[in-house]
mmCIF file of C-alpha atoms in Angstrom:
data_model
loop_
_atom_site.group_PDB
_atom_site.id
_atom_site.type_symbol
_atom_site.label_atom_id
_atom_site.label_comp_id
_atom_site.label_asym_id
_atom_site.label_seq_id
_atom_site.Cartn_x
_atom_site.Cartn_y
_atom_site.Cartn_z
ATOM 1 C CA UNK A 1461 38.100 159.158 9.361
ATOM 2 C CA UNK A 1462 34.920 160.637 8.798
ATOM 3 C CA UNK A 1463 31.812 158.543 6.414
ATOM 4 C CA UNK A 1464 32.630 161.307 3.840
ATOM 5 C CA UNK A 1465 36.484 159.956 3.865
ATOM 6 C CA UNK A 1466 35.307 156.483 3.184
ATOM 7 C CA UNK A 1467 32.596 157.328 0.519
ATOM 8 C CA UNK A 1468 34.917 159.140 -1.349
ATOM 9 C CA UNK A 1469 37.786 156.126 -1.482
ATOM 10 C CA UNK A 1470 35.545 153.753 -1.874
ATOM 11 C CA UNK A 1471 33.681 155.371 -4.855
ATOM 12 C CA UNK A 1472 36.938 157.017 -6.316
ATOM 13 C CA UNK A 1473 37.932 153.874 -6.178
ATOM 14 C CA UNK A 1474 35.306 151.873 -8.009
ATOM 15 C CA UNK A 1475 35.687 154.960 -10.782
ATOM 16 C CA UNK A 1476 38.964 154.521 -11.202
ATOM 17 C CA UNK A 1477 38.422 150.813 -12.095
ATOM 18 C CA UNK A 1478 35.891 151.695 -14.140
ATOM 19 C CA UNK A 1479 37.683 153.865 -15.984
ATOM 20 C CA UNK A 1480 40.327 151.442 -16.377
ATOM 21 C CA UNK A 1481 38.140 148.741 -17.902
ATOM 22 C CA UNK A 1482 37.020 151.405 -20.231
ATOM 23 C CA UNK A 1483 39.814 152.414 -21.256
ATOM 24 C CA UNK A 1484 40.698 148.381 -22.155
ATOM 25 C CA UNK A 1485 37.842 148.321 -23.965
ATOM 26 C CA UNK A 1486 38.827 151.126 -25.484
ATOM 27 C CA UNK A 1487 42.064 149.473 -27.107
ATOM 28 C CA UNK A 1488 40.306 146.897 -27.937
ATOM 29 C CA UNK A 1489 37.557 148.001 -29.610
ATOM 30 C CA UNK A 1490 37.823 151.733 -30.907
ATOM 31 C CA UNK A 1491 37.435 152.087 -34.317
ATOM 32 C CA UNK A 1492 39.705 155.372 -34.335
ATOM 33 C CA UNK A 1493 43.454 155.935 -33.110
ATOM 34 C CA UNK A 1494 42.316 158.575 -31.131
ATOM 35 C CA UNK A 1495 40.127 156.739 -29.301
ATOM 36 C CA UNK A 1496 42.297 154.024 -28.523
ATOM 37 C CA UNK A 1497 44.945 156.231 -27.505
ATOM 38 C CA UNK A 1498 41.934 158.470 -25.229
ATOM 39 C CA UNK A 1499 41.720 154.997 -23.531
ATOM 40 C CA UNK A 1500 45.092 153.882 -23.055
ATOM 41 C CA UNK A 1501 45.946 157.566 -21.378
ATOM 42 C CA UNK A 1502 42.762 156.612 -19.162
ATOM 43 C CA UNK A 1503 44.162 153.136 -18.435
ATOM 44 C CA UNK A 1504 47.959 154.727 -17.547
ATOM 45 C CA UNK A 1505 46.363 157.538 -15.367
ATOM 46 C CA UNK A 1506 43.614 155.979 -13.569
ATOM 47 C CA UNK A 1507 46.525 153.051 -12.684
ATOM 48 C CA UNK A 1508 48.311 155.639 -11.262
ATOM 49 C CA UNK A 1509 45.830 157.202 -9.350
ATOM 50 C CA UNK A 1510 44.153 153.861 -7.961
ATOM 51 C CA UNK A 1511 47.911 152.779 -6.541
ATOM 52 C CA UNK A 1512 47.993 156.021 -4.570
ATOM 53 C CA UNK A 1513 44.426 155.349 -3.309
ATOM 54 C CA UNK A 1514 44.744 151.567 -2.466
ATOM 55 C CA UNK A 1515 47.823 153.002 -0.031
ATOM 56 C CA UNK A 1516 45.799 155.381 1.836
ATOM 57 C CA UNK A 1517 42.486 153.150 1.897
ATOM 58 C CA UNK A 1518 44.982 149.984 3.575
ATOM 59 C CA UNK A 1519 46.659 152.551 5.987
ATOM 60 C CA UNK A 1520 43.072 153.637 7.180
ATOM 61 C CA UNK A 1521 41.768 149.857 7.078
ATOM 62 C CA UNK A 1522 39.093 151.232 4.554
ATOM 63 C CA UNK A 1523 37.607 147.682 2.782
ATOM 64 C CA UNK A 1524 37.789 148.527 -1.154
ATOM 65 C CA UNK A 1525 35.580 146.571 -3.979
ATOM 66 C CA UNK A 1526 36.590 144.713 -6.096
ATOM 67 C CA UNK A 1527 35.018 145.630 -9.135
ATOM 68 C CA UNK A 1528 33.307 148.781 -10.576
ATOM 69 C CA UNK A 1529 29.276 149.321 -9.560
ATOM 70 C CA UNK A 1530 27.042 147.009 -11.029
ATOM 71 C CA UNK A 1531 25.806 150.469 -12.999
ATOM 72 C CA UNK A 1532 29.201 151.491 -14.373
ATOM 73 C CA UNK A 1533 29.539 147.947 -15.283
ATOM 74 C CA UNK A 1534 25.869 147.862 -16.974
ATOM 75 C CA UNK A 1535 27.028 150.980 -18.802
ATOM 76 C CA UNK A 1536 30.137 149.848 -20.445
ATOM 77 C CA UNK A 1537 28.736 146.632 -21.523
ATOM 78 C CA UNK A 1538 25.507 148.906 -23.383
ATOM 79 C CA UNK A 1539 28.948 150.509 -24.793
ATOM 80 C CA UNK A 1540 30.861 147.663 -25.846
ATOM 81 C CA UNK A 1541 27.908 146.281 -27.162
ATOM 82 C CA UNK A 1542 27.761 148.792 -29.806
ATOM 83 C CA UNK A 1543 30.648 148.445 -33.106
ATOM 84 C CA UNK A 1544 32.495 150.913 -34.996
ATOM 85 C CA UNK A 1545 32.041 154.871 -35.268
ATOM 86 C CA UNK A 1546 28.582 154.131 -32.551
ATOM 87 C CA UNK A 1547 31.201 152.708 -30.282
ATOM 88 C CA UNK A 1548 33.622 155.561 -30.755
ATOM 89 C CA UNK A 1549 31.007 157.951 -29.865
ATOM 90 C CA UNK A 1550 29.139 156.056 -27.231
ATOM 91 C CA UNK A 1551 32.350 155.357 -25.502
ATOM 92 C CA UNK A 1552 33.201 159.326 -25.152
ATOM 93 C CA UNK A 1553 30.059 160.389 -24.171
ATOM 94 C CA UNK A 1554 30.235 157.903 -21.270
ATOM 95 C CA UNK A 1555 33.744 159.184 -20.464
ATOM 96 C CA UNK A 1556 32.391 162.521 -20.671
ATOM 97 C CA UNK A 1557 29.494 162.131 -18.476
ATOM 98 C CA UNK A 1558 32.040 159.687 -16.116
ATOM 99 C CA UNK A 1559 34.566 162.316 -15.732
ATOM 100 C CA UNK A 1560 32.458 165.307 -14.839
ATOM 101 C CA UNK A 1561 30.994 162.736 -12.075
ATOM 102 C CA UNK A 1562 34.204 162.349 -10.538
ATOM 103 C CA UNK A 1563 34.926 165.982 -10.545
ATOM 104 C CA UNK A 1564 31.957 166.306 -8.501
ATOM 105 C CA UNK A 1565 32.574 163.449 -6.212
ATOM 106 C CA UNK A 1566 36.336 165.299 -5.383
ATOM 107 C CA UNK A 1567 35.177 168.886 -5.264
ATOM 108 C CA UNK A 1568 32.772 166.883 -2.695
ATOM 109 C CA UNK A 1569 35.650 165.463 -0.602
ATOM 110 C CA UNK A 1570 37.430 168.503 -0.828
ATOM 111 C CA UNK A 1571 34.912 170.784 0.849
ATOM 112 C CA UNK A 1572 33.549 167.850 2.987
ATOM 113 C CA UNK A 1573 36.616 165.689 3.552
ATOM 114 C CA UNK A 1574 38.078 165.073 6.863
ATOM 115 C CA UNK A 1575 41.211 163.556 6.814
ATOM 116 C CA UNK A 1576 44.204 165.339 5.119
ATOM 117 C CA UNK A 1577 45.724 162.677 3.200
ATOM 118 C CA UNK A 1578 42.107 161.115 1.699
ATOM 119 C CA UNK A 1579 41.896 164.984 0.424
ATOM 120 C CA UNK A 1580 44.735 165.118 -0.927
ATOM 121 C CA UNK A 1581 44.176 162.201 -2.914
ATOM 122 C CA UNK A 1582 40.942 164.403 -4.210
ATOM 123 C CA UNK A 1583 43.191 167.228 -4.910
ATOM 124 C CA UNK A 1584 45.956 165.867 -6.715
ATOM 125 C CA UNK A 1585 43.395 163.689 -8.718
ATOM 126 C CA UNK A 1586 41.388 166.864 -9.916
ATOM 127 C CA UNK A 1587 43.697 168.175 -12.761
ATOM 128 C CA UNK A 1588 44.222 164.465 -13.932
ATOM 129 C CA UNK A 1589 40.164 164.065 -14.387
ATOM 130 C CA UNK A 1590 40.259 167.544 -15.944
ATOM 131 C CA UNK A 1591 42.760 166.856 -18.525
ATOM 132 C CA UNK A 1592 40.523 163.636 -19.048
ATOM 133 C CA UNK A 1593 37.606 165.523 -19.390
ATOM 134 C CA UNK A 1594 39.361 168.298 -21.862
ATOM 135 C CA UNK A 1595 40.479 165.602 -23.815
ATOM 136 C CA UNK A 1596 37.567 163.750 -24.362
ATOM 137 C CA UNK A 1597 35.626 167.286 -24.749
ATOM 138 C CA UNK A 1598 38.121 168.585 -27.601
ATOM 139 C CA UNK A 1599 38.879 165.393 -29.292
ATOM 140 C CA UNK A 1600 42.478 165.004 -29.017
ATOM 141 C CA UNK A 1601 45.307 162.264 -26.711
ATOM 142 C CA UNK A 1602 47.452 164.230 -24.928
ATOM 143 C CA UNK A 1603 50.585 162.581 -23.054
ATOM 144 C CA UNK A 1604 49.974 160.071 -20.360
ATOM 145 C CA UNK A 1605 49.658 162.052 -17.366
ATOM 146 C CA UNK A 1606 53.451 162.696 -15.758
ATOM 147 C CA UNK A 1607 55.028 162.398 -19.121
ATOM 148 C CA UNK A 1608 55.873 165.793 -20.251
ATOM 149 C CA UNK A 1609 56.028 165.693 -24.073
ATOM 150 C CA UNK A 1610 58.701 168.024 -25.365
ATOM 151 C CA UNK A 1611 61.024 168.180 -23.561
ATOM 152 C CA UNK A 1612 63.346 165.562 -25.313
ATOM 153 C CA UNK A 1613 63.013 162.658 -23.302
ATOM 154 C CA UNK A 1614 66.151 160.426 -23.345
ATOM 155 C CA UNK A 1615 67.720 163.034 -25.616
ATOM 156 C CA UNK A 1616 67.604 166.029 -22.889
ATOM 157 C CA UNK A 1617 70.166 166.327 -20.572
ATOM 158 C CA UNK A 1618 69.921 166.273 -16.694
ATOM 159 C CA UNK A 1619 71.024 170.311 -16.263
ATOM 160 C CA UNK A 1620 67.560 171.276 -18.361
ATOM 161 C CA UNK A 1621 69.599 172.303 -21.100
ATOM 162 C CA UNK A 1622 69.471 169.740 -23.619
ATOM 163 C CA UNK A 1623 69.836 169.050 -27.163
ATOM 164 C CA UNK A 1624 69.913 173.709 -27.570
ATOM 165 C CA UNK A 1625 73.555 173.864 -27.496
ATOM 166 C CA UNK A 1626 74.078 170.908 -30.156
ATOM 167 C CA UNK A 1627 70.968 172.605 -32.226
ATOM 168 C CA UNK A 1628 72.389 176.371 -31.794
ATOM 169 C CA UNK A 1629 75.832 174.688 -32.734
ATOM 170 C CA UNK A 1630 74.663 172.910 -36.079
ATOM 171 C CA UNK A 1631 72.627 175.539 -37.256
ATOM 172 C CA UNK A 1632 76.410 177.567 -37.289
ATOM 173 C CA UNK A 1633 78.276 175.203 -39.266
ATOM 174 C CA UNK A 1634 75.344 175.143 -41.542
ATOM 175 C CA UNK A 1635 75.496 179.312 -41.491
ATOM 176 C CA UNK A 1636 79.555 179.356 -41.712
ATOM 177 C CA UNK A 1637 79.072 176.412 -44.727
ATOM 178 C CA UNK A 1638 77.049 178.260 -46.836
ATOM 179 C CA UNK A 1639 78.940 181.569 -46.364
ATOM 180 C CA UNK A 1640 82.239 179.879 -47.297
ATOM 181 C CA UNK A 1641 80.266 178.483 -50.442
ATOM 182 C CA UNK A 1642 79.155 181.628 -51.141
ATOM 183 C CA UNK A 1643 82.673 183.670 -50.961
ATOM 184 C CA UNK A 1644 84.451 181.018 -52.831
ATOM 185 C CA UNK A 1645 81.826 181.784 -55.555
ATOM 186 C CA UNK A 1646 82.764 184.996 -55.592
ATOM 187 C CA UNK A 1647 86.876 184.161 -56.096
#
């Protein structure tokens, strides 16, 4: 594993706890919904994506941190010291600025990387900080990443097909209702 490999878990890693503890603070503290839902999608993800890291870190004997660096931690705190719509809006722009880091640091291991499965962690984790990033750019709390909103949950079937039969099948007692209303009108 090359110094590249370990640079990159190690500070992927520290981001992703980072990002974690903002997102708490986040939940805690946002004055909006939207923000407090922005940092409980951050929380879910960046879970997600530490998990996968932690395994290929301990299978390479890389030594993680515990804790974010003492700058991301400096950072959060000048967030959290702040109340209300400041917070709100001093919290995003540190996501922001947080997120398009962390693109940089995988596009990085991607092009620099040495071992397969440390760049594949880059790679998978690149759309996940994108959506982040879009999020937190356009203002709105998308689905938890791997939770595919709309497509009816419990309610769908395991075939794919779903609740469209029973729909398609309501709608035409609905249509043959009415028309039988309607003729017996006309008796």
């Amino acid at each position: 594993m090359s110094e590249q490999d370990q640079a990159f878990l190690v500070a992927a890693h520290q981001n992703n706890l980072a990002e974690i503890a903002s997102g708490e603070a986040a939940v805690d503290q946002a004055s909006t919904e939207l923000v407090r839902a922005q940092g409980q999608i951050l929380i879910t993800d960046h879970t997600m994506l530490d998990e996968s890291l932690r395994q290929v870190a301990d299978a390479h004997g890389v030594q993680l941190p515990a804790e974010p660096t003492a700058e991301q931690q400096a950072q959060l705190a000048d967030v959290t010291a702040q109340q209300g719509a400041a917070f709100d809006q001093a919290w995003t722009q540190l996501q922001i600025a947080a997120h398009q880091a962390a693109l940089t640091l995988g596009e990085q291991e991607i092009q620099q990387g040495t071992a397969a499965d440390v760049i594949a962690l880059a790679e998978e984790a690149g759309p996940v900080i994108q959506k982040h990033l879009t999020m937190l750019q356009s203002g709105d709390a998308p689905a938890p990443h791997g939770v595919h909103a709309g497509m009816g949950g419990h309610a769908a079937s395991a075939d794919g097909v779903g609740m469209l039969p029973w729909v398609l099948a309501g709608c035409g007692l609905v249509v043959l209702a009415v028309s039988g209303a309607a003729l017996r009108r006309r008796a």
